[in-house]
mmCIF file of C-alpha atoms in Angstrom:
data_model
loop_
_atom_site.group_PDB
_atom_site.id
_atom_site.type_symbol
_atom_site.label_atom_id
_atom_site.label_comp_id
_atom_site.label_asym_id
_atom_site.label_seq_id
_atom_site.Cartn_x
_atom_site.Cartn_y
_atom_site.Cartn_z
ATOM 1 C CA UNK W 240 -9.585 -67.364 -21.413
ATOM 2 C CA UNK W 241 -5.905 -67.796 -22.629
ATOM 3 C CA UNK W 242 -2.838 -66.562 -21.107
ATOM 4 C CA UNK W 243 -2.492 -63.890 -24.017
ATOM 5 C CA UNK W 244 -5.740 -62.502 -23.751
ATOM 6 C CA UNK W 245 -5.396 -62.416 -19.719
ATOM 7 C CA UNK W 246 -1.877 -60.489 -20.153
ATOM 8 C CA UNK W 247 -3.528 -57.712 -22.550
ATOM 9 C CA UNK W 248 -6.788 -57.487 -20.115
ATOM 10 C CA UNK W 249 -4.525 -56.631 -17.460
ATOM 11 C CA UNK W 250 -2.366 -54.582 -19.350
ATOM 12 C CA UNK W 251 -5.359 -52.263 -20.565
ATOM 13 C CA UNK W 252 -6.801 -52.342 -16.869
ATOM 14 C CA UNK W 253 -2.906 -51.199 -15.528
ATOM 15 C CA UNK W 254 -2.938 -48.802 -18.497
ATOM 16 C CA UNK W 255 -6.744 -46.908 -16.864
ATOM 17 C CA UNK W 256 -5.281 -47.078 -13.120
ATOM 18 C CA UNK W 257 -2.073 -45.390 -14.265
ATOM 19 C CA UNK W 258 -4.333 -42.721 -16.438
ATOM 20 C CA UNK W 259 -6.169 -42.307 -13.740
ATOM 21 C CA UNK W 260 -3.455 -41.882 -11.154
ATOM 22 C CA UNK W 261 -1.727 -39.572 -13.734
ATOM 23 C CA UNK W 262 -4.708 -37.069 -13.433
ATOM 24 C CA UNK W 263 -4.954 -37.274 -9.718
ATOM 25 C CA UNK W 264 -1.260 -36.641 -9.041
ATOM 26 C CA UNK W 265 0.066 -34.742 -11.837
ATOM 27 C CA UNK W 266 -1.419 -31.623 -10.697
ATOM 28 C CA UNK W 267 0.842 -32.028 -7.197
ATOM 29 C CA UNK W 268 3.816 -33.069 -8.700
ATOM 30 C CA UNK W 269 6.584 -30.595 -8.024
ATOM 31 C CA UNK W 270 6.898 -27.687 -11.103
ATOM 32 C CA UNK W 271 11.205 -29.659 -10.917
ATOM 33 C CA UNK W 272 9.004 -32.507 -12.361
ATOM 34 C CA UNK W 273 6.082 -30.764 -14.483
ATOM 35 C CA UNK W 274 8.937 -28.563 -16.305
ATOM 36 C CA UNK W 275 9.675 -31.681 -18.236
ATOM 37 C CA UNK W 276 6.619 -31.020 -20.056
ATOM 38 C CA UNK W 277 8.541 -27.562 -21.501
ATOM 39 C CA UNK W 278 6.827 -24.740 -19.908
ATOM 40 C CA UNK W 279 9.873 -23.879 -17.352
ATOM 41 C CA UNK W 280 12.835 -25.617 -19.274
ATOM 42 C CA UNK W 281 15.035 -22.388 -18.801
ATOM 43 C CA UNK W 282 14.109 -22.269 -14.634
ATOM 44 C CA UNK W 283 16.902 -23.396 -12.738
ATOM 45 C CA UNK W 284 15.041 -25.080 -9.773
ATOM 46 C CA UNK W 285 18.579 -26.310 -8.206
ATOM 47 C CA UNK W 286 18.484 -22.953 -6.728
ATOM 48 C CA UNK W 287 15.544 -22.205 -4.325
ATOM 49 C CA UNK W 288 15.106 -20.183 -1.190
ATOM 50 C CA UNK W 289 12.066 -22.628 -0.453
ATOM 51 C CA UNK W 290 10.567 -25.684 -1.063
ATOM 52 C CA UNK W 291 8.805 -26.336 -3.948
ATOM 53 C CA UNK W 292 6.001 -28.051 -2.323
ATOM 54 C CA UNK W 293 5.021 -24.888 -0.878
ATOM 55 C CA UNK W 294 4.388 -23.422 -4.334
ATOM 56 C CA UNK W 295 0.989 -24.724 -6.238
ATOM 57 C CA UNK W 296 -1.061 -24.171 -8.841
ATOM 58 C CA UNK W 297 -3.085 -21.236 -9.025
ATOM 59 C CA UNK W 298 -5.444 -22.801 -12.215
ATOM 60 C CA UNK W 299 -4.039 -20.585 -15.131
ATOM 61 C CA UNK W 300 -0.849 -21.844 -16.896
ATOM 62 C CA UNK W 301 2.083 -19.441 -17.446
ATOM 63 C CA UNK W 302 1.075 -16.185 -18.398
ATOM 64 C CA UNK W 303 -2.749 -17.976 -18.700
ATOM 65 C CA UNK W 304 -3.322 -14.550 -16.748
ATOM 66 C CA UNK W 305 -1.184 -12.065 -19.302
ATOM 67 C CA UNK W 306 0.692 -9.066 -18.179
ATOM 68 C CA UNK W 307 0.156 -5.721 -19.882
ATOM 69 C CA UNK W 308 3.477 -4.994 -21.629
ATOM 70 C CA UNK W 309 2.969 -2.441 -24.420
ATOM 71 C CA UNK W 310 0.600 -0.040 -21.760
ATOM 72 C CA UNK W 311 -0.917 2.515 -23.651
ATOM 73 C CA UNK W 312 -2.659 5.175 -21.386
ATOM 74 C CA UNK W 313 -5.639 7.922 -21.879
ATOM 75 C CA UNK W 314 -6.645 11.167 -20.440
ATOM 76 C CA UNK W 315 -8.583 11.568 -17.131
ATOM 77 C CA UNK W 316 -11.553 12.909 -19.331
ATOM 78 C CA UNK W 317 -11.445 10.248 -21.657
ATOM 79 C CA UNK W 318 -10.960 7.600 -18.770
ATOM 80 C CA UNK W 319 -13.972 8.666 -17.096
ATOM 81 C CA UNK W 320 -16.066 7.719 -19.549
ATOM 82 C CA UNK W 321 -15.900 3.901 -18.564
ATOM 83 C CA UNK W 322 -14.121 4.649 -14.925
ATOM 84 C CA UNK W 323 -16.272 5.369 -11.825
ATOM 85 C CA UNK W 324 -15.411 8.163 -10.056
ATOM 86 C CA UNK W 325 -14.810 5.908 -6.818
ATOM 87 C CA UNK W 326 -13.607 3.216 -8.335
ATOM 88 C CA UNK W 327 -9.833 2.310 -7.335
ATOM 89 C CA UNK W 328 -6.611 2.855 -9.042
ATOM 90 C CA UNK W 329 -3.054 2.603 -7.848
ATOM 91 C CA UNK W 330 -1.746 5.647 -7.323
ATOM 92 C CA UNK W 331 2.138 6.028 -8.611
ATOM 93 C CA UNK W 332 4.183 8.758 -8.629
ATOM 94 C CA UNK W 333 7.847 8.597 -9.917
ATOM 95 C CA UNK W 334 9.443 12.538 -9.838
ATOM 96 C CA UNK W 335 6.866 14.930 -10.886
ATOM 97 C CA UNK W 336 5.058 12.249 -13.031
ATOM 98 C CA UNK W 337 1.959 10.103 -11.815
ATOM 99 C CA UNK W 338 -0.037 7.844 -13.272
ATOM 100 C CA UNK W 339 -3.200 5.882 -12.282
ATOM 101 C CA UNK W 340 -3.612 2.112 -13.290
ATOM 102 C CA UNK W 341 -7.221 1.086 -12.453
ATOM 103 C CA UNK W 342 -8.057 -2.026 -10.420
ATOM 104 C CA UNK W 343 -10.385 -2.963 -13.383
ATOM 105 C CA UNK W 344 -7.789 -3.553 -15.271
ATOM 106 C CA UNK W 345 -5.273 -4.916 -13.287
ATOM 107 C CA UNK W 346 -7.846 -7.273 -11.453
ATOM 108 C CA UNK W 347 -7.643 -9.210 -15.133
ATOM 109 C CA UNK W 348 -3.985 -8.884 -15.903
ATOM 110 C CA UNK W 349 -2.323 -8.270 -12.370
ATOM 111 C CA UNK W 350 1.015 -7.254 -13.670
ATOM 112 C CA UNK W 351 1.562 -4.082 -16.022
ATOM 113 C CA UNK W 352 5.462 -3.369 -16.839
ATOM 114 C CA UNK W 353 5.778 0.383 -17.717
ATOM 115 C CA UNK W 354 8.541 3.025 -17.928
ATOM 116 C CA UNK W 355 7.173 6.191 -15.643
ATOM 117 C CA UNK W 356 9.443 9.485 -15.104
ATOM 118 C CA UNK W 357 12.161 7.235 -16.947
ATOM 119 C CA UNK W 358 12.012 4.246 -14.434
ATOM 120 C CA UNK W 359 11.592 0.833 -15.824
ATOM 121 C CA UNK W 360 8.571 0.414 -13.163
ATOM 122 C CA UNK W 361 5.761 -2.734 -12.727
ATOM 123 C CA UNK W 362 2.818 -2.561 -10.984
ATOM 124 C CA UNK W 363 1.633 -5.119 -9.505
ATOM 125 C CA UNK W 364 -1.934 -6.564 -8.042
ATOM 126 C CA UNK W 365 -2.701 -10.000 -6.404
ATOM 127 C CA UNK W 366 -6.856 -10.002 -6.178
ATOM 128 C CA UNK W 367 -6.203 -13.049 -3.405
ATOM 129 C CA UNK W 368 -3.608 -10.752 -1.265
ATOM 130 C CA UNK W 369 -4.946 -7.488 -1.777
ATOM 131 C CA UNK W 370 -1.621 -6.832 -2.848
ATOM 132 C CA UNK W 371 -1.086 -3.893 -4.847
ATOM 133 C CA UNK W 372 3.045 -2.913 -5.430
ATOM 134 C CA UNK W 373 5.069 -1.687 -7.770
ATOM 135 C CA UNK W 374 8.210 -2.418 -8.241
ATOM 136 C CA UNK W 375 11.494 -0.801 -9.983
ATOM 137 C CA UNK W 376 11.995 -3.703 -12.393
ATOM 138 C CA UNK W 377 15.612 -2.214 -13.209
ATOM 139 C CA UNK W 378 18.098 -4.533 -10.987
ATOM 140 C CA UNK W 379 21.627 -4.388 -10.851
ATOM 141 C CA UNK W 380 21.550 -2.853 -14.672
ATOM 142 C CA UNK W 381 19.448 -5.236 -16.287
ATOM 143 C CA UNK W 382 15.727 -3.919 -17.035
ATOM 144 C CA UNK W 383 13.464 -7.324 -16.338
ATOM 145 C CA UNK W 384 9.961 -7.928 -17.593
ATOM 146 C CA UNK W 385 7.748 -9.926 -15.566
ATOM 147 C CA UNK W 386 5.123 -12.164 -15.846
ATOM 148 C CA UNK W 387 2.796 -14.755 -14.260
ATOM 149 C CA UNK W 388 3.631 -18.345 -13.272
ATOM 150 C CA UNK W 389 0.075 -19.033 -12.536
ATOM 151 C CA UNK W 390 1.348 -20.329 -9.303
ATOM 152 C CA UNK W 391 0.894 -19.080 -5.850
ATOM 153 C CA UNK W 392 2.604 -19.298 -2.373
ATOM 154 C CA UNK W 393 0.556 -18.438 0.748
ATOM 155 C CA UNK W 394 -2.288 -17.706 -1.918
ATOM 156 C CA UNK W 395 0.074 -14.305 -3.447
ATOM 157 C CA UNK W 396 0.887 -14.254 -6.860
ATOM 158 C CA UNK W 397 4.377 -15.589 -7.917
ATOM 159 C CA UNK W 398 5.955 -13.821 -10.692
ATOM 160 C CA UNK W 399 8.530 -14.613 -12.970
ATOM 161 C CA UNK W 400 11.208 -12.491 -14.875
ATOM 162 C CA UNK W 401 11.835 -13.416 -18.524
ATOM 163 C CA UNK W 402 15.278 -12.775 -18.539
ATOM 164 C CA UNK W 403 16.648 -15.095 -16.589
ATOM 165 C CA UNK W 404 12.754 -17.127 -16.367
ATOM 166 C CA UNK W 405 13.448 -17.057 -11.857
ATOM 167 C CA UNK W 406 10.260 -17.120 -9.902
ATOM 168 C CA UNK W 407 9.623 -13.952 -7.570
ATOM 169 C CA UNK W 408 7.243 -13.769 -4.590
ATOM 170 C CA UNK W 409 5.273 -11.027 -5.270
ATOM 171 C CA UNK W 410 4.004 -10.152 -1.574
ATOM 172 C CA UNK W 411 8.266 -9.258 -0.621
ATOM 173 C CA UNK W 412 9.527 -8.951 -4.241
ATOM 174 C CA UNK W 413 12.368 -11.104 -3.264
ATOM 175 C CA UNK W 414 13.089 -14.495 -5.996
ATOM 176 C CA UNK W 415 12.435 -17.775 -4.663
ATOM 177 C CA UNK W 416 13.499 -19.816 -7.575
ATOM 178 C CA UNK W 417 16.059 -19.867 -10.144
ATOM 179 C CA UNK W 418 19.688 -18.306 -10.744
ATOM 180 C CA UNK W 419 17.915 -14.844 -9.300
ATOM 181 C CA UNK W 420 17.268 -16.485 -5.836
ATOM 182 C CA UNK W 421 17.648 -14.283 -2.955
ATOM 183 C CA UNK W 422 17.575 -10.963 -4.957
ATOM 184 C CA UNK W 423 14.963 -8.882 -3.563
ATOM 185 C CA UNK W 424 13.484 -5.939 -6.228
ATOM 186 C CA UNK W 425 13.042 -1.950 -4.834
ATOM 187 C CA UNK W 426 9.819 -1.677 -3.842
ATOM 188 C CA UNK W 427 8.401 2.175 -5.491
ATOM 189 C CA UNK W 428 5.772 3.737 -3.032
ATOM 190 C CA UNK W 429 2.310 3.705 -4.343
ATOM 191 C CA UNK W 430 -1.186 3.944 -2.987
ATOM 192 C CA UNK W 431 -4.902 2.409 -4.388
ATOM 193 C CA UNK W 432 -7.132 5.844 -4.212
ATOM 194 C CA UNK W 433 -10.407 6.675 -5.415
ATOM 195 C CA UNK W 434 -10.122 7.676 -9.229
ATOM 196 C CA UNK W 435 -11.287 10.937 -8.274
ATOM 197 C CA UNK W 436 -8.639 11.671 -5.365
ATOM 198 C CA UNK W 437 -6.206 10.918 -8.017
ATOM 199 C CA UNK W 438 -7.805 13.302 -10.419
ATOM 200 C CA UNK W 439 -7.903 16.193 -7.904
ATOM 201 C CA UNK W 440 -4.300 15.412 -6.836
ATOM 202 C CA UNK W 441 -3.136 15.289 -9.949
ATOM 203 C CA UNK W 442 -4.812 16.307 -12.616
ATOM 204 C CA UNK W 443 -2.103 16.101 -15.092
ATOM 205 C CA UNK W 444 -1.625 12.675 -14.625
ATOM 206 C CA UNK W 445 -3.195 10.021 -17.345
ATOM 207 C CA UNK W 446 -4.580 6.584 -16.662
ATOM 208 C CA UNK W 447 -3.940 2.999 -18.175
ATOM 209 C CA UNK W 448 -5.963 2.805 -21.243
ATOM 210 C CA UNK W 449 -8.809 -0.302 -21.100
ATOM 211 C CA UNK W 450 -7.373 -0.970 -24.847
ATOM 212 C CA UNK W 451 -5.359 -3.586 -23.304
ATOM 213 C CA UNK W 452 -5.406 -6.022 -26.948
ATOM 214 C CA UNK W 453 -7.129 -8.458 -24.738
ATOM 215 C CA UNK W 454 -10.549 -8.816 -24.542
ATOM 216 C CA UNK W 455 -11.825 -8.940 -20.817
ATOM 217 C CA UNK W 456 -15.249 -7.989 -19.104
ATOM 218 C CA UNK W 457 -12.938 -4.754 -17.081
ATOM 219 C CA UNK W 458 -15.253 -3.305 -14.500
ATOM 220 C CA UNK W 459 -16.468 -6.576 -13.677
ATOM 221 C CA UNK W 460 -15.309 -8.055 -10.494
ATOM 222 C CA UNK W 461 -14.355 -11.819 -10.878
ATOM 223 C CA UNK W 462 -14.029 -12.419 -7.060
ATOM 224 C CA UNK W 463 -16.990 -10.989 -5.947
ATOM 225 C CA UNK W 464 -18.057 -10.889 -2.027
ATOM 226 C CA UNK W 465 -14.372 -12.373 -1.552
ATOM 227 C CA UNK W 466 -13.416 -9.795 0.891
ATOM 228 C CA UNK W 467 -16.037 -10.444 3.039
ATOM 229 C CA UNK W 468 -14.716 -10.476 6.180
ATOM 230 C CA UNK W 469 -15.934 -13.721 6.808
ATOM 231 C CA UNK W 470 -14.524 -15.017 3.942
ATOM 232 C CA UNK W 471 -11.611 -17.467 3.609
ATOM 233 C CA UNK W 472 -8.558 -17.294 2.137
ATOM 234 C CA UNK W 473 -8.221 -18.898 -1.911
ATOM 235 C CA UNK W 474 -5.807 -21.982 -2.110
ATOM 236 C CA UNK W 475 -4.025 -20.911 1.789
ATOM 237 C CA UNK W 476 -2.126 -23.604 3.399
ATOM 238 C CA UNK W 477 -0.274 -21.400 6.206
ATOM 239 C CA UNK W 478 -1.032 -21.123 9.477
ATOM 240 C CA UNK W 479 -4.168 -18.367 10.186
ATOM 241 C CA UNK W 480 -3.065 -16.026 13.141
ATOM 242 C CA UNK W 481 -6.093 -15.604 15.123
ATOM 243 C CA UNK W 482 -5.575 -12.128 16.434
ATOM 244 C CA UNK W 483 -7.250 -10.764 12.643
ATOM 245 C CA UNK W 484 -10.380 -11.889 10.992
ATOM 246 C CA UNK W 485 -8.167 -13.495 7.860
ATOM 247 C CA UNK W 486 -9.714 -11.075 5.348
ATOM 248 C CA UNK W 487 -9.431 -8.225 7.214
ATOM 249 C CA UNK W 488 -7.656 -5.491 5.627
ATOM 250 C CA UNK W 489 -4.247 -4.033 7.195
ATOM 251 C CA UNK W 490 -2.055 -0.688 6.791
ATOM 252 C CA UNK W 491 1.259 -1.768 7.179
ATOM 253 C CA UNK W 492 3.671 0.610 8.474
ATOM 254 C CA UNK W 493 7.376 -1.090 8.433
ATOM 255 C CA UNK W 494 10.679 0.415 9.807
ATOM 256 C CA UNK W 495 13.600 -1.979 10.302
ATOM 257 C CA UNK W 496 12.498 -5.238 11.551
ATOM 258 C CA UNK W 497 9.561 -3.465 13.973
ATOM 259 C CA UNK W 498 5.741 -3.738 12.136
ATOM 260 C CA UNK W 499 2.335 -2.121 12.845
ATOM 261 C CA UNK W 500 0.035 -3.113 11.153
ATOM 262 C CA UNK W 501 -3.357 -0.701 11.222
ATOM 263 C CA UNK W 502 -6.574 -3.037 10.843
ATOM 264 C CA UNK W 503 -9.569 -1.165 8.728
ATOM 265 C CA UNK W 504 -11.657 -2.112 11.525
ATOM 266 C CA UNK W 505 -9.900 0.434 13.581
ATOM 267 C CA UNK W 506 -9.340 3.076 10.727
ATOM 268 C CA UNK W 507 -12.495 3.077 9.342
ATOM 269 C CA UNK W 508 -13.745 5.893 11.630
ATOM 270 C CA UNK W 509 -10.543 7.432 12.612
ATOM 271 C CA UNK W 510 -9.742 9.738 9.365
ATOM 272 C CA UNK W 511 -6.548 10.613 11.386
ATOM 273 C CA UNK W 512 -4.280 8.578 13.689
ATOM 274 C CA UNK W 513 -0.965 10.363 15.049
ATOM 275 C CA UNK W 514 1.224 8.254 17.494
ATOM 276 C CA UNK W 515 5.192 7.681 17.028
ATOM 277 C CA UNK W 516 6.487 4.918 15.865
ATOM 278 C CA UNK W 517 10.452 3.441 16.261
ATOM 279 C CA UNK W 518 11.229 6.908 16.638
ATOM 280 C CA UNK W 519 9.392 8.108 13.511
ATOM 281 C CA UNK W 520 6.522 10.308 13.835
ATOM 282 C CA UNK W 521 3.641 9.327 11.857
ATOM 283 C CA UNK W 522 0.144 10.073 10.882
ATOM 284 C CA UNK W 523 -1.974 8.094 9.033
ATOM 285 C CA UNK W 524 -5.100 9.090 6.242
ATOM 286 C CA UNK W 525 -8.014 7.384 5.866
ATOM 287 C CA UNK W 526 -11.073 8.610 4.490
ATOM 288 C CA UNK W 527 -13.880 6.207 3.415
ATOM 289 C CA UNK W 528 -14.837 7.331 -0.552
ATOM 290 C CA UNK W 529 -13.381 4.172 -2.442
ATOM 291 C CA UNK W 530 -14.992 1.602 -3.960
ATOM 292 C CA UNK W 531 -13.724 -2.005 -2.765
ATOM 293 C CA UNK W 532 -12.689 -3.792 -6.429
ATOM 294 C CA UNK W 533 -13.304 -7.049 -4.197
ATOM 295 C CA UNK W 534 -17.003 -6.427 -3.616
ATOM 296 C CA UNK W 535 -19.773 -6.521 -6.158
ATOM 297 C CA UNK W 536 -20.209 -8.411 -8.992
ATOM 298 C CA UNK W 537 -19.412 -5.095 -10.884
ATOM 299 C CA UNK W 538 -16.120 -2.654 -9.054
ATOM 300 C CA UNK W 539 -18.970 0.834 -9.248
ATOM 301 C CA UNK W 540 -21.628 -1.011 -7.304
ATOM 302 C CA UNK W 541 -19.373 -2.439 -4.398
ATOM 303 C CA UNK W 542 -19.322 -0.674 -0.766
ATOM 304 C CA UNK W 543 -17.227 1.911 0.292
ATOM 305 C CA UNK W 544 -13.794 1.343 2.365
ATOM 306 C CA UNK W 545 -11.420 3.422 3.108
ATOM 307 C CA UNK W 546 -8.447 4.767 1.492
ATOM 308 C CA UNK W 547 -5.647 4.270 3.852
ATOM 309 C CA UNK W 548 -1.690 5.275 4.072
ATOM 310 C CA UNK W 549 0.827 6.300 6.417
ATOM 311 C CA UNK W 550 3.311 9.425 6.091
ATOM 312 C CA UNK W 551 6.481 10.968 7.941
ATOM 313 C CA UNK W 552 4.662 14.106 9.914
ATOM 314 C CA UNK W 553 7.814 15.876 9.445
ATOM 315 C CA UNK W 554 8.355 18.753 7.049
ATOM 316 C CA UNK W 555 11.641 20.933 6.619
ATOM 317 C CA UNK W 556 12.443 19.549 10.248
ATOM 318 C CA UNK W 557 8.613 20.189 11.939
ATOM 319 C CA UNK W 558 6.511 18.037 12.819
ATOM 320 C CA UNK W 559 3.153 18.320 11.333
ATOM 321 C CA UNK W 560 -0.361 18.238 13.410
ATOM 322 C CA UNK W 561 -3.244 17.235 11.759
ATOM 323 C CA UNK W 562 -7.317 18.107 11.548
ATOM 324 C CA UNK W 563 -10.000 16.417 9.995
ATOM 325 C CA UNK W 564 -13.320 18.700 9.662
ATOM 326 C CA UNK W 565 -15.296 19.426 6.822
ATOM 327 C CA UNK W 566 -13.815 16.286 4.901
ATOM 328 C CA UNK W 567 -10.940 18.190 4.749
ATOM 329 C CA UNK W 568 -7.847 17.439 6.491
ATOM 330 C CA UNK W 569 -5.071 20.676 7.391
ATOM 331 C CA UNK W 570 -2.038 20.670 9.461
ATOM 332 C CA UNK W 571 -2.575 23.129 12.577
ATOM 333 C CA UNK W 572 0.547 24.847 11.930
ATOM 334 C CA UNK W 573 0.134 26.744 8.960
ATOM 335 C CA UNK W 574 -3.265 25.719 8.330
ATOM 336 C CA UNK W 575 -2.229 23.845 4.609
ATOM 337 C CA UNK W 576 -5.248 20.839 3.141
ATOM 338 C CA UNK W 577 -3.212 17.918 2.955
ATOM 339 C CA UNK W 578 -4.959 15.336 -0.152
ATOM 340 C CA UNK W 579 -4.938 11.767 0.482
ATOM 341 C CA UNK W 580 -1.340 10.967 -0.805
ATOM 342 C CA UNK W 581 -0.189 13.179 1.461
ATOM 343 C CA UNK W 582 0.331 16.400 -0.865
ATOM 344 C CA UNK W 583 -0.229 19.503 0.326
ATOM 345 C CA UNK W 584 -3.561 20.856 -2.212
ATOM 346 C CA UNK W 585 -3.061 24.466 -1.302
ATOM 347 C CA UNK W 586 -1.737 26.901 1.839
ATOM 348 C CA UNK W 587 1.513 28.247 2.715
ATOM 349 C CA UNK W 588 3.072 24.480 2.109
ATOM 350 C CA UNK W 589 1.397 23.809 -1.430
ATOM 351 C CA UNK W 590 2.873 21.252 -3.479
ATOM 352 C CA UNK W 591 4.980 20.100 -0.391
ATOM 353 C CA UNK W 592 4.882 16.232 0.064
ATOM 354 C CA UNK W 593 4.947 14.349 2.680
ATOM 355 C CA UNK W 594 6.912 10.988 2.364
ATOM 356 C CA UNK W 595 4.952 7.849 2.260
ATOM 357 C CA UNK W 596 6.500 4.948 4.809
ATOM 358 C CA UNK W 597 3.754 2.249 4.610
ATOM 359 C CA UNK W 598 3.751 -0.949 2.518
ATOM 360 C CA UNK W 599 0.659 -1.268 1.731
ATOM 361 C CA UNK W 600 -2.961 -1.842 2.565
ATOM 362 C CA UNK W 601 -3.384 -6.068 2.293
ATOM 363 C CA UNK W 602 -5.405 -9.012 4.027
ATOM 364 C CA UNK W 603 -4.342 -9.931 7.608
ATOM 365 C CA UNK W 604 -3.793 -13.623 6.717
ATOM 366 C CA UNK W 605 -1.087 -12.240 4.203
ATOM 367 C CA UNK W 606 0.797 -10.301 5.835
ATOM 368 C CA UNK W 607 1.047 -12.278 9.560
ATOM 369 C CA UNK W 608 1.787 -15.297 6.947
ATOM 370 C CA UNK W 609 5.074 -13.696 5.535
ATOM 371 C CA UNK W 610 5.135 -11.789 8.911
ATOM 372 C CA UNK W 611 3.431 -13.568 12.064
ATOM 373 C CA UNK W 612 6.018 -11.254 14.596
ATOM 374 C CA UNK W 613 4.110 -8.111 13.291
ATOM 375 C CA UNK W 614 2.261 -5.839 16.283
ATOM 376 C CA UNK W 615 -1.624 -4.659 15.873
ATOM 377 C CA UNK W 616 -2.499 -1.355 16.415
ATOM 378 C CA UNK W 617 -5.373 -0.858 18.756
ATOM 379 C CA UNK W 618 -7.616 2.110 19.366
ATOM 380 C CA UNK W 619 -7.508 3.152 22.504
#
């Protein structure tokens, strides 16, 4: 064999190991490095609140999983046609106008960027996290529009804005990377009810239409038995806190830099918990008559769990007692139903409401991730 025909031999056979290496590595190279190849040119990843090796791929490229921008939305008659009355929406209520945005949908899209009672609002769902929260997406005057990276840290959903094309954890709402770093967005209450609840509690309110313009199998659920509670976490590289099966779900109730978190386990038969908290006192709902979207291959046919949140017992200056018989629950004070987002159905304090103070029902292992000092509640 002669020299020149050696040299191109081992050319060709440095040319495959490099290939090869290329595939192996190039999906853990740093996004500083894979923005070269023009999908985050306008990201400015000199500024960063962590480190980028923390961040990874999720599988879909940006906006591989797109956000609903142009939302159109239906009637509740119209919506039930294709919407089980158990199956879960997020509740949101801006003013005197709600709106219901259906796990279905946002199970496929996980972002939807809408305008309710004249707030620039998005509403948010990580399937991995359990995540659902909206967000006012109006900050410091600008009105942003958010995406999906198709990355995720601690297995939640990183966003990005494409103003100013930062990255934002979606789990605090706070931006990680990019000129935006260290802003953190106003979180908007909401709650994921039964479709039902939310037609009883407001039955003036309309839902996201399934006429997305994209064409996705909705009522099918693409991570089915993943909450099982002896399931583990998608694509988590944090450290699992052992006092909480990983995938068990959690109220949180947050005030300052003190955290309870409820566990479903303890909820699931307690349809009312009173205690005081900080110095707030609290109750929390939970009534099981939702279907989990995390279930079933198909949302309708999954289990029931509960619908959980946490209120302010306090009305006018009073604090509140509360009942649970009949599948109804009343205050003993003036004898008013309370529904599930705490709104008084009828009685002498009809229409009152009382204000929500949880952040949300999510997966232990996400939570004690972003917040491992967090305290559990236990049943006594």
């Amino acid at each position: 064999m002669n020299k020149r025909v050696f040299k191109s031999l081992r050319l060709a056979a440095l040319l495959v190991l490099l290939g090869a290496a290329v595939v192996y590595v190039w999906p853990q190279v740093s996004p500083v490095v894979r923005a070269i190849a023009g999908e985050w040119d306008d990201t400015n990843f000199d500024i960063r609140s962590v480190e980028m090796s923390e961040i990874r791929s999720g599988g879909p490229p940006k906006d591989g999983i797109p956000s609903i921008d142009e939302p159109k939305f239906v009637s509740q008659s119209d919506a039930a046609d294709w919407l089980h009355p158990r199956e879960p929406v997020i509740a949101l209520r801006v003013g005197e106008t709600a709106r219901a945005y259906p796990i279905q949908i946002l199970t496929w899209h996980e972002i939807v960027n809408d305008t309710l009672g004249g707030t620039p609002v998005s509403v948010t769902f990580c399937p991995l996290c359990n995540a659902s929260i909206a967000f006012a997406r109006k900050h410091d005057g600008v009105v942003l529009d958010f995406g999906t990276t198709g990355r995720l840290r601690l297995s939640d959903m990183v966003m990005y804005d494409r103003q100013t094309q930062s990255w934002w954890q979606q789990f605090t709402g706070e931006a990680i990377v990019g000129d935006m770093t260290g802003e953190v967005l106003t979180q908007i209450p909401s709650q994921i009810i039964a479709f039902e609840d939310f037609t009883t509690l407001y039955p003036s309110g309309d839902v996201l239409s399934n006429d997305t313009g994209y064409s996705r199998d909705y009522g099918r659920n693409p991570y089915a038995g993943y909450d099982d509670i002896n399931q583990s976490p998608f694509l988590f590289d944090g450290k699992i806190d052992n006092r909480l099966p990983p995938m068990e779900r959690v109220l949180s109730v947050v005030d300052g830099d003190e955290t309870l978190l409820f566990p479903f386990s303890a909820v699931a038969d307690a349809p009312i918990i009173s205690l005081e908290f900080v110095e707030t006192p609290l109750v929390v709902f939970a009534h099981r008559n939702m279907r989990s979207p995390l279930d079933r291959s198909r949302i309708a046919d999954s289990r029931d769990i509960p619908a959980a949140a946490a209120f302010d017992r306090r009305i006018d200056g009073r604090n509140l007692n509360f009942v649970y018989e009949n599948g109804r629950v009343t205050d003993t004070e003036t004898g008013s139903e309370w529904g599930a987002t705490g709104l008084a159905l009828n009685g002498p304090l009809k229409g009152k409401h009382l204000k929500q103070i949880d952040g949300g029902v999510h997966f232990a292992f996400a939570w004690l991730a972003f917040d491992p000092s967090a305290e559990i509640y236990r049943a006594n």
